[in-house]
Amino acid sequence: MCIRDSNVLDNSGICLVDLFSNRCPPCKVLSPTISSLAKTYAGKVTVCKVNVDRLPAIAERYRIYAIPTVLIVNKGQEAKRLIGLQPKAEYTAILDKLINENAN
């Protein structure tokens, strides 16, 4: 799982960044969804997990004020920010749309 800006901001593709804390119950609920997305989109989307307790500077840099927060970055630009628990279908709809747009 990546945490460096070069993996996210300098990436020419799509990145999904899960910002979480081990002390956060909703983050624990979201974790299997993120793992499933990583498997489903392997080779198409870079999936990163960032523990904001261990890397508070990353949370500050990306202005993360609530967790879980999932950033979806496309070609180095934030395309979507999802705060709190979302259904898996929400993530897949966004990722599928971006993959299709990038393919054209």
Short mmCIF file of N, CA and C in Angstrom, two decimals:
data_model
loop_
_atom_site.label_atom_id
_atom_site.label_comp_id
_atom_site.label_asym_id
_atom_site.label_seq_id
_atom_site.Cartn_x
_atom_site.Cartn_y
_atom_site.Cartn_z
N MET A 1 0.85 -1.18 0.00
CA MET A 1 0.00 0.00 0.00
C MET A 1 0.89 1.24 0.00
N CYS A 2 0.51 2.20 -0.79
CA CYS A 2 1.37 3.37 -0.96
C CYS A 2 0.99 4.49 0.01
N ILE A 3 1.95 5.32 0.33
CA ILE A 3 1.68 6.50 1.14
C ILE A 3 2.42 7.72 0.62
N ARG A 4 3.31 7.53 -0.33
CA ARG A 4 4.09 8.66 -0.82
C ARG A 4 3.27 9.48 -1.80
N ASP A 5 3.48 10.79 -1.78
CA ASP A 5 2.78 11.66 -2.73
C ASP A 5 3.03 11.24 -4.17
N SER A 6 4.23 10.73 -4.45
CA SER A 6 4.54 10.34 -5.82
C SER A 6 3.62 9.21 -6.29
N ASN A 7 3.15 8.39 -5.36
CA ASN A 7 2.23 7.32 -5.73
C ASN A 7 0.83 7.85 -6.01
N VAL A 8 0.52 9.00 -5.49
CA VAL A 8 -0.84 9.55 -5.60
C VAL A 8 -0.87 10.74 -6.55
N LEU A 9 -0.17 11.80 -6.20
CA LEU A 9 -0.27 13.04 -6.97
C LEU A 9 0.45 12.98 -8.30
N ASP A 10 1.51 12.19 -8.39
CA ASP A 10 2.26 12.09 -9.64
C ASP A 10 1.83 10.90 -10.48
N ASN A 11 0.82 10.19 -10.03
CA ASN A 11 0.34 9.01 -10.74
C ASN A 11 -0.51 9.46 -11.92
N SER A 12 -0.28 8.87 -13.07
CA SER A 12 -1.04 9.26 -14.26
C SER A 12 -2.38 8.53 -14.34
N GLY A 13 -2.65 7.66 -13.38
CA GLY A 13 -3.89 6.90 -13.38
C GLY A 13 -4.78 7.27 -12.22
N ILE A 14 -5.49 6.28 -11.73
CA ILE A 14 -6.47 6.47 -10.66
C ILE A 14 -5.92 5.88 -9.37
N CYS A 15 -6.05 6.63 -8.28
CA CYS A 15 -5.66 6.15 -6.95
C CYS A 15 -6.84 6.28 -6.00
N LEU A 16 -7.02 5.27 -5.19
CA LEU A 16 -8.00 5.32 -4.10
C LEU A 16 -7.19 5.33 -2.82
N VAL A 17 -7.37 6.34 -2.00
CA VAL A 17 -6.61 6.49 -0.76
C VAL A 17 -7.56 6.43 0.42
N ASP A 18 -7.42 5.40 1.24
CA ASP A 18 -8.23 5.22 2.44
C ASP A 18 -7.46 5.78 3.63
N LEU A 19 -7.97 6.86 4.20
CA LEU A 19 -7.36 7.46 5.39
C LEU A 19 -8.17 6.99 6.59
N PHE A 20 -7.48 6.30 7.52
CA PHE A 20 -8.19 5.62 8.60
C PHE A 20 -7.40 5.70 9.90
N SER A 21 -8.03 5.21 10.97
CA SER A 21 -7.38 5.04 12.26
C SER A 21 -7.77 3.67 12.80
N ASN A 22 -6.85 3.00 13.46
CA ASN A 22 -7.17 1.72 14.07
C ASN A 22 -8.15 1.86 15.23
N ARG A 23 -8.29 3.06 15.76
CA ARG A 23 -9.20 3.32 16.88
C ARG A 23 -10.61 3.68 16.41
N CYS A 24 -10.84 3.69 15.13
CA CYS A 24 -12.10 4.16 14.54
C CYS A 24 -12.98 2.96 14.13
N PRO A 25 -14.09 2.71 14.85
CA PRO A 25 -14.95 1.58 14.48
C PRO A 25 -15.47 1.63 13.03
N PRO A 26 -15.92 2.78 12.51
CA PRO A 26 -16.35 2.78 11.10
C PRO A 26 -15.20 2.45 10.14
N CYS A 27 -13.98 2.82 10.50
CA CYS A 27 -12.82 2.50 9.66
C CYS A 27 -12.63 0.99 9.58
N LYS A 28 -12.84 0.32 10.70
CA LYS A 28 -12.71 -1.14 10.73
C LYS A 28 -13.78 -1.80 9.87
N VAL A 29 -14.97 -1.23 9.86
CA VAL A 29 -16.06 -1.76 9.03
C VAL A 29 -15.74 -1.56 7.55
N LEU A 30 -15.11 -0.44 7.21
CA LEU A 30 -14.78 -0.13 5.82
C LEU A 30 -13.62 -0.95 5.28
N SER A 31 -12.74 -1.40 6.14
CA SER A 31 -11.51 -2.07 5.71
C SER A 31 -11.73 -3.25 4.75
N PRO A 32 -12.67 -4.16 4.99
CA PRO A 32 -12.89 -5.25 4.04
C PRO A 32 -13.35 -4.76 2.67
N THR A 33 -14.11 -3.69 2.64
CA THR A 33 -14.55 -3.11 1.37
C THR A 33 -13.35 -2.60 0.58
N ILE A 34 -12.44 -1.90 1.25
CA ILE A 34 -11.25 -1.38 0.58
C ILE A 34 -10.39 -2.54 0.06
N SER A 35 -10.24 -3.59 0.86
CA SER A 35 -9.47 -4.77 0.41
C SER A 35 -10.12 -5.41 -0.80
N SER A 36 -11.43 -5.50 -0.81
CA SER A 36 -12.16 -6.07 -1.95
C SER A 36 -11.98 -5.21 -3.19
N LEU A 37 -12.04 -3.89 -3.03
CA LEU A 37 -11.82 -2.98 -4.16
C LEU A 37 -10.42 -3.13 -4.72
N ALA A 38 -9.43 -3.30 -3.83
CA ALA A 38 -8.04 -3.46 -4.28
C ALA A 38 -7.91 -4.71 -5.15
N LYS A 39 -8.59 -5.78 -4.77
CA LYS A 39 -8.54 -7.01 -5.57
C LYS A 39 -9.29 -6.84 -6.88
N THR A 40 -10.47 -6.27 -6.81
CA THR A 40 -11.31 -6.10 -8.00
C THR A 40 -10.65 -5.21 -9.05
N TYR A 41 -9.99 -4.15 -8.60
CA TYR A 41 -9.42 -3.16 -9.52
C TYR A 41 -7.90 -3.28 -9.66
N ALA A 42 -7.35 -4.41 -9.28
CA ALA A 42 -5.90 -4.62 -9.41
C ALA A 42 -5.47 -4.39 -10.86
N GLY A 43 -4.42 -3.59 -11.02
CA GLY A 43 -3.93 -3.26 -12.35
C GLY A 43 -4.62 -2.07 -12.99
N LYS A 44 -5.71 -1.63 -12.41
CA LYS A 44 -6.46 -0.49 -12.95
C LYS A 44 -6.45 0.71 -12.00
N VAL A 45 -6.42 0.43 -10.70
CA VAL A 45 -6.47 1.48 -9.67
C VAL A 45 -5.42 1.17 -8.62
N THR A 46 -4.65 2.18 -8.23
CA THR A 46 -3.71 2.05 -7.13
C THR A 46 -4.47 2.30 -5.84
N VAL A 47 -4.44 1.34 -4.93
CA VAL A 47 -5.16 1.48 -3.66
C VAL A 47 -4.13 1.67 -2.55
N CYS A 48 -4.35 2.73 -1.75
CA CYS A 48 -3.44 3.08 -0.66
C CYS A 48 -4.23 3.17 0.64
N LYS A 49 -3.60 2.74 1.73
CA LYS A 49 -4.18 2.91 3.05
C LYS A 49 -3.21 3.76 3.87
N VAL A 50 -3.74 4.78 4.53
CA VAL A 50 -2.90 5.68 5.33
C VAL A 50 -3.50 5.76 6.74
N ASN A 51 -2.74 5.32 7.72
CA ASN A 51 -3.15 5.41 9.11
C ASN A 51 -2.82 6.82 9.60
N VAL A 52 -3.85 7.62 9.83
CA VAL A 52 -3.64 9.03 10.19
C VAL A 52 -3.05 9.20 11.59
N ASP A 53 -3.15 8.17 12.44
CA ASP A 53 -2.51 8.24 13.75
C ASP A 53 -1.00 8.14 13.62
N ARG A 54 -0.55 7.34 12.67
CA ARG A 54 0.89 7.14 12.47
C ARG A 54 1.49 8.19 11.53
N LEU A 55 0.65 8.76 10.67
CA LEU A 55 1.13 9.74 9.69
C LEU A 55 0.24 10.99 9.70
N PRO A 56 0.24 11.72 10.82
CA PRO A 56 -0.65 12.89 10.91
C PRO A 56 -0.31 13.97 9.89
N ALA A 57 0.92 14.05 9.44
CA ALA A 57 1.29 15.06 8.44
C ALA A 57 0.56 14.83 7.13
N ILE A 58 0.32 13.56 6.79
CA ILE A 58 -0.43 13.25 5.56
C ILE A 58 -1.87 13.73 5.72
N ALA A 59 -2.46 13.45 6.87
CA ALA A 59 -3.84 13.90 7.12
C ALA A 59 -3.93 15.42 7.05
N GLU A 60 -2.95 16.08 7.60
CA GLU A 60 -2.94 17.54 7.56
C GLU A 60 -2.77 18.05 6.14
N ARG A 61 -1.87 17.45 5.40
CA ARG A 61 -1.60 17.89 4.02
C ARG A 61 -2.86 17.78 3.15
N TYR A 62 -3.63 16.70 3.36
CA TYR A 62 -4.83 16.48 2.54
C TYR A 62 -6.10 17.01 3.20
N ARG A 63 -5.92 17.75 4.31
CA ARG A 63 -7.03 18.38 5.02
C ARG A 63 -8.12 17.36 5.40
N ILE A 64 -7.68 16.33 6.11
CA ILE A 64 -8.59 15.28 6.56
C ILE A 64 -9.05 15.65 7.96
N TYR A 65 -10.35 15.90 8.11
CA TYR A 65 -10.89 16.32 9.40
C TYR A 65 -11.81 15.28 10.01
N ALA A 66 -12.17 14.25 9.23
CA ALA A 66 -13.02 13.18 9.72
C ALA A 66 -12.55 11.88 9.07
N ILE A 67 -12.70 10.80 9.82
CA ILE A 67 -12.34 9.50 9.27
C ILE A 67 -13.49 8.54 9.47
N PRO A 68 -13.64 7.56 8.63
CA PRO A 68 -12.82 7.32 7.46
C PRO A 68 -13.10 8.35 6.35
N THR A 69 -12.05 8.68 5.64
CA THR A 69 -12.15 9.49 4.44
C THR A 69 -11.46 8.73 3.32
N VAL A 70 -12.12 8.65 2.19
CA VAL A 70 -11.53 8.02 1.02
C VAL A 70 -11.39 9.07 -0.06
N LEU A 71 -10.16 9.27 -0.51
CA LEU A 71 -9.90 10.18 -1.62
C LEU A 71 -9.75 9.35 -2.89
N ILE A 72 -10.39 9.80 -3.94
CA ILE A 72 -10.19 9.18 -5.24
C ILE A 72 -9.52 10.23 -6.10
N VAL A 73 -8.30 9.91 -6.51
CA VAL A 73 -7.46 10.84 -7.25
C VAL A 73 -7.31 10.31 -8.67
N ASN A 74 -7.53 11.19 -9.64
CA ASN A 74 -7.40 10.82 -11.05
C ASN A 74 -6.40 11.75 -11.72
N LYS A 75 -5.34 11.17 -12.24
CA LYS A 75 -4.30 11.93 -12.93
C LYS A 75 -3.75 13.05 -12.05
N GLY A 76 -3.55 12.75 -10.77
CA GLY A 76 -2.95 13.71 -9.85
C GLY A 76 -3.89 14.73 -9.25
N GLN A 77 -5.17 14.69 -9.63
CA GLN A 77 -6.15 15.65 -9.12
C GLN A 77 -7.23 14.91 -8.32
N GLU A 78 -7.62 15.49 -7.19
CA GLU A 78 -8.68 14.88 -6.41
C GLU A 78 -9.98 14.90 -7.23
N ALA A 79 -10.52 13.71 -7.49
CA ALA A 79 -11.76 13.60 -8.26
C ALA A 79 -12.97 13.49 -7.35
N LYS A 80 -12.78 12.87 -6.19
CA LYS A 80 -13.90 12.68 -5.26
C LYS A 80 -13.36 12.46 -3.87
N ARG A 81 -14.11 12.96 -2.87
CA ARG A 81 -13.79 12.77 -1.46
C ARG A 81 -15.04 12.21 -0.81
N LEU A 82 -14.91 11.01 -0.27
CA LEU A 82 -16.03 10.36 0.41
C LEU A 82 -15.72 10.27 1.89
N ILE A 83 -16.57 10.86 2.71
CA ILE A 83 -16.35 10.91 4.15
C ILE A 83 -17.37 10.00 4.82
N GLY A 84 -16.89 9.18 5.73
CA GLY A 84 -17.77 8.25 6.44
C GLY A 84 -17.97 6.98 5.63
N LEU A 85 -18.76 6.09 6.20
CA LEU A 85 -19.04 4.82 5.53
C LEU A 85 -19.94 5.05 4.32
N GLN A 86 -19.58 4.43 3.23
CA GLN A 86 -20.36 4.48 2.01
C GLN A 86 -20.55 3.04 1.54
N PRO A 87 -21.63 2.77 0.82
CA PRO A 87 -21.78 1.42 0.28
C PRO A 87 -20.73 1.15 -0.80
N LYS A 88 -20.35 -0.10 -0.94
CA LYS A 88 -19.34 -0.48 -1.93
C LYS A 88 -19.73 0.01 -3.31
N ALA A 89 -21.00 -0.01 -3.62
CA ALA A 89 -21.49 0.42 -4.94
C ALA A 89 -21.13 1.88 -5.23
N GLU A 90 -21.04 2.70 -4.20
CA GLU A 90 -20.66 4.10 -4.39
C GLU A 90 -19.23 4.20 -4.91
N TYR A 91 -18.33 3.43 -4.33
CA TYR A 91 -16.94 3.43 -4.76
C TYR A 91 -16.81 2.86 -6.17
N THR A 92 -17.48 1.75 -6.41
CA THR A 92 -17.36 1.11 -7.73
C THR A 92 -17.93 2.00 -8.83
N ALA A 93 -19.01 2.71 -8.56
CA ALA A 93 -19.59 3.60 -9.57
C ALA A 93 -18.59 4.69 -9.96
N ILE A 94 -17.95 5.27 -8.97
CA ILE A 94 -16.97 6.33 -9.23
C ILE A 94 -15.76 5.78 -9.98
N LEU A 95 -15.23 4.66 -9.51
CA LEU A 95 -14.05 4.07 -10.15
C LEU A 95 -14.35 3.64 -11.58
N ASP A 96 -15.50 2.99 -11.79
CA ASP A 96 -15.87 2.56 -13.14
C ASP A 96 -16.00 3.75 -14.09
N LYS A 97 -16.60 4.82 -13.60
CA LYS A 97 -16.76 6.01 -14.42
C LYS A 97 -15.39 6.59 -14.83
N LEU A 98 -14.49 6.70 -13.86
CA LEU A 98 -13.16 7.24 -14.15
C LEU A 98 -12.37 6.34 -15.09
N ILE A 99 -12.46 5.03 -14.89
CA ILE A 99 -11.76 4.09 -15.76
C ILE A 99 -12.27 4.24 -17.19
N ASN A 100 -13.59 4.34 -17.35
CA ASN A 100 -14.17 4.51 -18.68
C ASN A 100 -13.76 5.84 -19.31
N GLU A 101 -13.76 6.91 -18.54
CA GLU A 101 -13.35 8.22 -19.06
C GLU A 101 -11.88 8.20 -19.48
N ASN A 102 -11.04 7.56 -18.71
CA ASN A 102 -9.61 7.50 -19.03
C ASN A 102 -9.33 6.62 -20.25
N ALA A 103 -10.21 5.67 -20.50
CA ALA A 103 -10.03 4.77 -21.65
C ALA A 103 -10.34 5.46 -22.97
N ASN A 104 -11.15 6.49 -22.91
CA ASN A 104 -11.55 7.21 -24.14
C ASN A 104 -10.57 8.27 -24.52
#
